[in-house]
Amino acid sequence: MSTQLVKLTEERIGNNNQLQKFVQQARTIANVVFPETLPFSDKYCRLGAEIVTVNPNDDKQVYQNESGGYCLHLSKLNEIAKAAKIRVVGSRILERKVDETGRVTFISHEVTVQYRTVSGEMIKESYTGKYDYFNDAATKSEKQTKSRRKHAEALAESNALTRAFNKVLPQLPQSFNKKDFDKPFLIPYVEEDKNALLSEFSPEEQKSIKKELARQKLGIVDTIYQSGSPANNSRQVEEAVVTEEVTEAPKTETPPNEDPGFISETYREAPQNERTEKILQLIELKKFQDPKGTPFTQARIEQSPLDSQIKFIKKLLEMPDAEEALPI
């Protein structure tokens, strides 16, 4: 990895003049997923860059679409989203339809993502993805159609996640040629300049704040706030909610056999109540029973280690829905 590329990741951009200079320098050595202008209005917010590489010979990272171009698997999109500090904070089924035998024919799934902008806003947006059995039956082979139907919920969710990541990062192409991957990708993210924030305080206050932060990290105190909640002491942010719906397949094609492991990983940073809800939802959907007959309760789930919960979500997603086990 070139020294010049590493130096670019050390830069912190605070205005459009710096941004344009950065983009011009970076284009010669990287795929730049940066806009050319941004509404810099918060003096404490800075734009940074993280490097993500793509191996076109690894079929776990990319796949070829029907036009012969290359698309990124959800696993690689998820890596890019993490680099951009995009967090998945919600995931739920909006609608589920079945036929007369109880087999799934349609699922609408919504995911909610959250990220910070250079104007200081914390944005929350929701995007919808779908699984449509009848569309599959009309456009795909019988084998593909059956395979996709077994993992209908995972496909609808991955469809929504793909849509979300592509919308939040509009400069990221949805199709590539193989040569595009010769250069790494520079992914933008926003962070608060803590040094700039500290500079607003007197030297004595800075020492006190740093001391309290150190005490907090050491676990000596629960919080650096002496009264009230952190929300009352922080700068007010505006939250915008946007809903995007996918009517058919999105521009980026979701591969037919997306690994549920990457979907389960999106719940690692989700609140515990959302993980619990997802697990209970999947247990009901798959009609999963503990071999020992022990019931799955909220307390049982939440007492399990985080890694165990993520592995369990993956296991449940990989199972066919209960009604799909019925004979045709």
Tab-separated table of C-alpha atoms in Angstrom:
chain	number	residue	atom	x	y	z
A	1	MET	CA	0.000	0.000	0.000
A	2	SER	CA	1.487	3.328	-1.085
A	3	THR	CA	2.685	5.928	1.407
A	4	GLN	CA	0.660	8.539	-0.466
A	5	LEU	CA	-2.525	6.547	0.061
A	6	VAL	CA	-1.869	6.122	3.778
A	7	LYS	CA	-1.229	9.875	4.104
A	8	LEU	CA	-4.630	10.574	2.557
A	9	THR	CA	-6.294	8.558	5.327
A	10	GLU	CA	-4.555	10.772	7.894
A	11	GLU	CA	-6.119	13.952	6.516
A	12	ARG	CA	-9.150	15.562	8.149
A	13	ILE	CA	-11.263	17.686	5.827
A	14	GLY	CA	-13.195	20.661	7.182
A	15	ASN	CA	-14.270	22.680	4.103
A	16	ASN	CA	-14.959	22.322	0.389
A	17	ASN	CA	-11.592	23.722	-0.714
A	18	GLN	CA	-9.849	20.976	1.245
A	19	LEU	CA	-12.331	18.417	-0.095
A	20	GLN	CA	-11.760	19.309	-3.753
A	21	LYS	CA	-7.989	19.220	-3.293
A	22	PHE	CA	-8.276	15.842	-1.575
A	23	VAL	CA	-10.443	14.359	-4.352
A	24	GLN	CA	-8.058	15.558	-7.074
A	25	GLN	CA	-5.065	13.988	-5.323
A	26	ALA	CA	-6.843	10.749	-4.486
A	27	ARG	CA	-8.311	10.027	-7.931
A	28	THR	CA	-4.913	9.107	-9.357
A	29	ILE	CA	-4.365	6.257	-6.891
A	30	ALA	CA	-7.818	5.210	-5.640
A	31	ASN	CA	-11.508	4.863	-6.416
A	32	VAL	CA	-12.831	7.911	-4.571
A	33	VAL	CA	-16.293	7.465	-3.059
A	34	PHE	CA	-16.449	11.159	-2.083
A	35	PRO	CA	-18.795	13.902	-3.322
A	36	GLU	CA	-17.070	17.006	-4.685
A	37	THR	CA	-18.957	19.390	-2.382
A	38	LEU	CA	-20.624	19.049	1.010
A	39	PRO	CA	-22.501	21.429	3.360
A	40	PHE	CA	-19.738	21.950	5.939
A	41	SER	CA	-21.532	23.935	8.642
A	42	ASP	CA	-20.383	22.322	11.897
A	43	LYS	CA	-16.913	23.478	12.862
A	44	TYR	CA	-16.397	20.375	14.978
A	45	CYS	CA	-17.126	17.829	12.222
A	46	ARG	CA	-14.374	16.560	9.936
A	47	LEU	CA	-14.351	14.198	6.979
A	48	GLY	CA	-11.882	11.319	7.009
A	49	ALA	CA	-11.169	8.401	4.682
A	50	GLU	CA	-10.728	4.671	5.152
A	51	ILE	CA	-9.239	2.219	2.650
A	52	VAL	CA	-11.224	-0.802	1.418
A	53	THR	CA	-9.766	-3.199	-1.153
A	54	VAL	CA	-11.714	-5.576	-3.410
A	55	ASN	CA	-10.364	-8.809	-4.882
A	56	PRO	CA	-12.236	-9.506	-8.156
A	57	ASN	CA	-11.030	-13.117	-8.116
A	58	ASP	CA	-12.734	-13.822	-4.791
A	59	ASP	CA	-16.326	-14.904	-5.421
A	60	LYS	CA	-17.149	-14.110	-1.794
A	61	GLN	CA	-16.485	-10.428	-2.506
A	62	VAL	CA	-17.877	-9.957	-6.027
A	63	TYR	CA	-20.138	-11.696	-8.524
A	64	GLN	CA	-20.875	-11.185	-12.215
A	65	ASN	CA	-24.250	-9.848	-13.281
A	66	GLU	CA	-26.144	-10.800	-16.439
A	67	SER	CA	-24.486	-7.960	-18.371
A	68	GLY	CA	-21.002	-9.290	-17.628
A	69	GLY	CA	-20.159	-6.543	-15.152
A	70	TYR	CA	-19.137	-7.059	-11.543
A	71	CYS	CA	-21.225	-6.285	-8.452
A	72	LEU	CA	-20.236	-6.289	-4.799
A	73	HIS	CA	-21.591	-8.992	-2.519
A	74	LEU	CA	-23.458	-7.779	0.550
A	75	SER	CA	-20.451	-8.838	2.651
A	76	LYS	CA	-18.229	-6.307	0.876
A	77	LEU	CA	-20.955	-3.628	0.930
A	78	ASN	CA	-21.263	-4.235	4.666
A	79	GLU	CA	-17.502	-3.720	5.059
A	80	ILE	CA	-17.733	-0.450	3.110
A	81	ALA	CA	-20.713	0.683	5.206
A	82	LYS	CA	-18.757	0.045	8.418
A	83	ALA	CA	-15.837	2.044	7.022
A	84	ALA	CA	-18.288	4.909	6.390
A	85	LYS	CA	-19.589	4.536	9.985
A	86	ILE	CA	-23.080	3.667	8.762
A	87	ARG	CA	-24.894	1.745	11.511
A	88	VAL	CA	-27.836	-0.584	11.012
A	89	VAL	CA	-30.150	0.320	13.899
A	90	GLY	CA	-33.342	-1.473	12.891
A	91	SER	CA	-34.585	-4.406	10.818
A	92	ARG	CA	-38.148	-5.715	10.575
A	93	ILE	CA	-40.640	-7.434	8.290
A	94	LEU	CA	-43.349	-5.066	7.075
A	95	GLU	CA	-45.471	-7.560	5.156
A	96	ARG	CA	-45.520	-11.309	4.558
A	97	LYS	CA	-47.824	-13.177	2.177
A	98	VAL	CA	-48.294	-16.919	1.741
A	99	ASP	CA	-50.215	-19.097	-0.705
A	100	GLU	CA	-53.073	-21.469	0.123
A	101	THR	CA	-50.595	-24.114	1.331
A	102	GLY	CA	-48.823	-21.667	3.646
A	103	ARG	CA	-45.666	-21.227	1.557
A	104	VAL	CA	-44.223	-17.728	1.298
A	105	THR	CA	-44.949	-15.742	-1.872
A	106	PHE	CA	-43.971	-12.213	-0.844
A	107	ILE	CA	-41.975	-10.434	1.869
A	108	SER	CA	-41.408	-6.715	2.368
A	109	HIS	CA	-38.539	-5.990	4.763
A	110	GLU	CA	-37.428	-2.637	6.190
A	111	VAL	CA	-33.984	-1.743	7.521
A	112	THR	CA	-33.073	1.514	9.250
A	113	VAL	CA	-29.576	2.979	9.083
A	114	GLN	CA	-27.996	5.878	10.957
A	115	TYR	CA	-25.002	8.060	10.128
A	116	ARG	CA	-23.565	11.510	10.849
A	117	THR	CA	-23.181	14.308	8.285
A	118	VAL	CA	-20.566	17.077	8.118
A	119	SER	CA	-23.302	19.536	9.078
A	120	GLY	CA	-23.500	17.820	12.470
A	121	GLU	CA	-26.834	16.084	11.920
A	122	MET	CA	-27.395	12.486	12.938
A	123	ILE	CA	-29.511	11.121	10.094
A	124	LYS	CA	-31.754	8.082	10.336
A	125	GLU	CA	-33.219	6.610	7.143
A	126	SER	CA	-35.341	3.556	6.367
A	127	TYR	CA	-35.226	1.485	3.182
A	128	THR	CA	-37.409	-1.361	2.002
A	129	GLY	CA	-36.430	-4.494	0.089
A	130	LYS	CA	-38.661	-7.263	-1.230
A	131	TYR	CA	-38.789	-10.943	-2.046
A	132	ASP	CA	-41.338	-11.878	-4.727
A	133	TYR	CA	-41.844	-15.563	-5.519
A	134	PHE	CA	-43.937	-14.900	-8.628
A	135	ASN	CA	-41.294	-12.583	-10.069
A	136	ASP	CA	-38.670	-15.272	-9.414
A	137	ALA	CA	-40.819	-17.943	-11.073
A	138	ALA	CA	-41.131	-15.774	-14.183
A	139	THR	CA	-37.465	-14.766	-14.463
A	140	LYS	CA	-35.325	-17.508	-12.870
A	141	SER	CA	-34.740	-21.233	-13.241
A	142	GLU	CA	-36.799	-23.664	-11.196
A	143	LYS	CA	-33.740	-24.589	-9.121
A	144	GLN	CA	-32.942	-20.929	-8.345
A	145	THR	CA	-36.574	-20.198	-7.536
A	146	LYS	CA	-36.776	-23.062	-5.021
A	147	SER	CA	-33.445	-22.128	-3.445
A	148	ARG	CA	-34.405	-18.489	-3.032
A	149	ARG	CA	-37.804	-19.380	-1.606
A	150	LYS	CA	-36.161	-21.334	1.215
A	151	HIS	CA	-34.341	-18.167	2.302
A	152	ALA	CA	-36.998	-15.614	1.370
A	153	GLU	CA	-36.649	-13.534	4.534
A	154	ALA	CA	-32.848	-13.330	4.282
A	155	LEU	CA	-33.112	-12.280	0.635
A	156	ALA	CA	-35.638	-9.529	1.389
A	157	GLU	CA	-33.442	-8.229	4.208
A	158	SER	CA	-30.248	-8.336	2.105
A	159	ASN	CA	-32.147	-6.564	-0.672
A	160	ALA	CA	-33.060	-3.773	1.763
A	161	LEU	CA	-29.498	-3.526	3.126
A	162	THR	CA	-28.041	-3.344	-0.382
A	163	ARG	CA	-30.488	-0.584	-1.242
A	164	ALA	CA	-29.650	1.336	1.943
A	165	PHE	CA	-25.872	1.224	1.511
A	166	ASN	CA	-26.058	2.256	-2.149
A	167	LYS	CA	-28.365	5.174	-1.351
A	168	VAL	CA	-26.315	6.517	1.543
A	169	LEU	CA	-23.136	6.280	-0.582
A	170	PRO	CA	-24.391	7.461	-4.010
A	171	GLN	CA	-20.827	7.897	-5.335
A	172	LEU	CA	-20.262	4.134	-5.006
A	173	PRO	CA	-20.957	2.565	-8.437
A	174	GLN	CA	-23.397	-0.332	-8.535
A	175	SER	CA	-21.583	-2.141	-11.344
A	176	PHE	CA	-17.870	-2.340	-12.171
A	177	ASN	CA	-15.485	-3.702	-14.739
A	178	LYS	CA	-12.640	-5.880	-13.503
A	179	LYS	CA	-10.016	-3.168	-14.000
A	180	ASP	CA	-11.821	-0.904	-11.511
A	181	PHE	CA	-10.601	-3.157	-8.710
A	182	ASP	CA	-6.937	-2.510	-9.531
A	183	LYS	CA	-7.199	0.531	-7.252
A	184	PRO	CA	-8.462	0.462	-3.649
A	185	PHE	CA	-11.542	2.395	-2.573
A	186	LEU	CA	-11.382	5.471	-0.340
A	187	ILE	CA	-14.531	5.552	1.777
A	188	PRO	CA	-15.605	8.794	3.512
A	189	TYR	CA	-16.700	8.983	7.125
A	190	VAL	CA	-17.540	11.821	9.519
A	191	GLU	CA	-16.058	12.250	12.973
A	192	GLU	CA	-16.114	14.963	15.608
A	193	ASP	CA	-12.837	16.807	16.127
A	194	LYS	CA	-12.407	16.303	19.874
A	195	ASN	CA	-9.357	18.557	20.013
A	196	ALA	CA	-11.394	21.389	18.496
A	197	LEU	CA	-14.122	20.760	21.068
A	198	LEU	CA	-11.620	20.798	23.932
A	199	SER	CA	-10.080	24.036	22.690
A	200	GLU	CA	-13.344	25.804	23.593
A	201	PHE	CA	-12.529	25.246	27.281
A	202	SER	CA	-9.917	26.901	29.449
A	203	PRO	CA	-6.671	24.971	30.131
A	204	GLU	CA	-7.882	24.114	33.631
A	205	GLU	CA	-11.234	22.851	32.327
A	206	GLN	CA	-9.443	20.786	29.668
A	207	LYS	CA	-7.387	19.070	32.367
A	208	SER	CA	-10.530	18.339	34.356
A	209	ILE	CA	-12.366	16.891	31.338
A	210	LYS	CA	-9.413	14.697	30.361
A	211	LYS	CA	-9.168	13.476	33.946
A	212	GLU	CA	-12.861	12.550	34.045
A	213	LEU	CA	-12.597	10.765	30.678
A	214	ALA	CA	-9.646	8.750	31.986
A	215	ARG	CA	-11.599	7.865	35.144
A	216	GLN	CA	-14.544	6.773	33.014
A	217	LYS	CA	-12.377	4.507	30.815
A	218	LEU	CA	-10.864	2.949	33.918
A	219	GLY	CA	-14.358	2.244	35.247
A	220	ILE	CA	-13.902	4.448	38.296
A	221	VAL	CA	-17.053	6.432	37.516
A	222	ASP	CA	-20.154	5.528	35.536
A	223	THR	CA	-20.421	8.796	33.648
A	224	ILE	CA	-18.642	12.107	33.223
A	225	TYR	CA	-21.949	13.921	33.612
A	226	GLN	CA	-22.554	15.141	37.143
A	227	SER	CA	-26.202	16.066	36.678
A	228	GLY	CA	-28.856	15.457	34.094
A	229	SER	CA	-28.491	13.116	31.129
A	230	PRO	CA	-25.913	13.278	28.321
A	231	ALA	CA	-28.732	14.184	25.976
A	232	ASN	CA	-29.349	17.384	27.919
A	233	ASN	CA	-25.687	18.394	27.684
A	234	SER	CA	-25.063	17.586	24.037
A	235	ARG	CA	-25.672	19.755	21.008
A	236	GLN	CA	-29.142	19.336	19.588
A	237	VAL	CA	-29.210	17.340	16.367
A	238	GLU	CA	-31.905	17.111	13.778
A	239	GLU	CA	-33.133	13.684	12.793
A	240	ALA	CA	-34.503	13.140	9.321
A	241	VAL	CA	-36.436	10.011	8.410
A	242	VAL	CA	-36.613	8.984	4.782
A	243	THR	CA	-38.311	5.891	3.418
A	244	GLU	CA	-37.211	4.319	0.150
A	245	GLU	CA	-39.109	1.383	-1.328
A	246	VAL	CA	-37.846	-1.119	-3.862
A	247	THR	CA	-40.656	-2.050	-6.240
A	248	GLU	CA	-38.700	-4.728	-8.063
A	249	ALA	CA	-35.083	-5.793	-7.899
A	250	PRO	CA	-32.818	-2.786	-7.173
A	251	LYS	CA	-30.197	-1.612	-9.648
A	252	THR	CA	-27.571	-3.621	-7.808
A	253	GLU	CA	-28.599	-7.240	-8.225
A	254	THR	CA	-28.721	-9.221	-5.013
A	255	PRO	CA	-26.985	-12.568	-5.613
A	256	PRO	CA	-29.254	-15.627	-5.288
A	257	ASN	CA	-27.319	-17.279	-2.462
A	258	GLU	CA	-26.358	-14.392	-0.150
A	259	ASP	CA	-24.702	-15.706	3.012
A	260	PRO	CA	-26.969	-15.133	6.058
A	261	GLY	CA	-23.802	-14.821	8.129
A	262	PHE	CA	-23.306	-11.280	6.959
A	263	ILE	CA	-26.923	-10.389	7.727
A	264	SER	CA	-26.576	-11.819	11.231
A	265	GLU	CA	-23.465	-9.675	11.778
A	266	THR	CA	-25.534	-6.516	11.230
A	267	TYR	CA	-27.234	-7.297	14.576
A	268	ARG	CA	-23.940	-7.261	16.489
A	269	GLU	CA	-24.146	-3.512	17.138
A	270	ALA	CA	-27.947	-3.396	17.381
A	271	PRO	CA	-29.631	-2.793	20.762
A	272	GLN	CA	-30.240	-5.972	22.756
A	273	ASN	CA	-34.026	-5.644	22.521
A	274	GLU	CA	-33.811	-5.685	18.700
A	275	ARG	CA	-31.615	-8.807	18.723
A	276	THR	CA	-34.039	-10.505	21.103
A	277	GLU	CA	-37.025	-9.555	18.947
A	278	LYS	CA	-35.264	-10.862	15.826
A	279	ILE	CA	-34.383	-14.192	17.461
A	280	LEU	CA	-37.926	-14.721	18.779
A	281	GLN	CA	-39.338	-13.766	15.369
A	282	LEU	CA	-37.082	-16.288	13.602
A	283	ILE	CA	-37.840	-19.033	16.140
A	284	GLU	CA	-41.544	-18.581	15.409
A	285	LEU	CA	-41.006	-18.387	11.639
A	286	LYS	CA	-38.820	-21.514	11.510
A	287	LYS	CA	-40.814	-23.350	14.244
A	288	PHE	CA	-37.495	-24.085	15.941
A	289	GLN	CA	-37.554	-26.100	19.174
A	290	ASP	CA	-34.817	-26.764	21.704
A	291	PRO	CA	-33.943	-30.500	21.571
A	292	LYS	CA	-34.140	-30.542	25.390
A	293	GLY	CA	-37.563	-28.915	25.320
A	294	THR	CA	-36.384	-25.791	27.163
A	295	PRO	CA	-38.465	-22.781	26.053
A	296	PHE	CA	-36.781	-19.765	24.479
A	297	THR	CA	-37.548	-16.774	26.691
A	298	GLN	CA	-36.372	-13.187	26.575
A	299	ALA	CA	-34.273	-13.760	29.699
A	300	ARG	CA	-32.636	-16.878	28.269
A	301	ILE	CA	-31.679	-15.100	25.052
A	302	GLU	CA	-30.359	-11.968	26.746
A	303	GLN	CA	-28.252	-13.948	29.228
A	304	SER	CA	-26.409	-15.632	26.334
A	305	PRO	CA	-23.063	-14.161	25.167
A	306	LEU	CA	-23.249	-11.791	22.201
A	307	ASP	CA	-21.317	-14.174	19.923
A	308	SER	CA	-23.771	-16.965	20.731
A	309	GLN	CA	-26.717	-14.736	19.844
A	310	ILE	CA	-25.150	-13.793	16.484
A	311	LYS	CA	-24.380	-17.446	15.671
A	312	PHE	CA	-27.949	-18.406	16.588
A	313	ILE	CA	-29.403	-15.734	14.284
A	314	LYS	CA	-27.187	-17.049	11.464
A	315	LYS	CA	-28.289	-20.631	12.143
A	316	LEU	CA	-31.969	-19.647	12.084
A	317	LEU	CA	-31.592	-17.612	8.882
A	318	GLU	CA	-29.976	-20.606	7.164
A	319	MET	CA	-32.926	-22.844	8.050
A	320	PRO	CA	-35.858	-23.021	5.615
A	321	ASP	CA	-39.120	-21.514	6.806
A	322	ALA	CA	-41.356	-24.080	8.494
A	323	GLU	CA	-43.904	-24.080	5.673
A	324	GLU	CA	-41.167	-24.572	3.065
A	325	ALA	CA	-40.487	-28.006	4.545
A	326	LEU	CA	-43.951	-29.103	3.417
A	327	PRO	CA	-44.087	-31.390	0.358
A	328	ILE	CA	-45.195	-29.759	-2.899
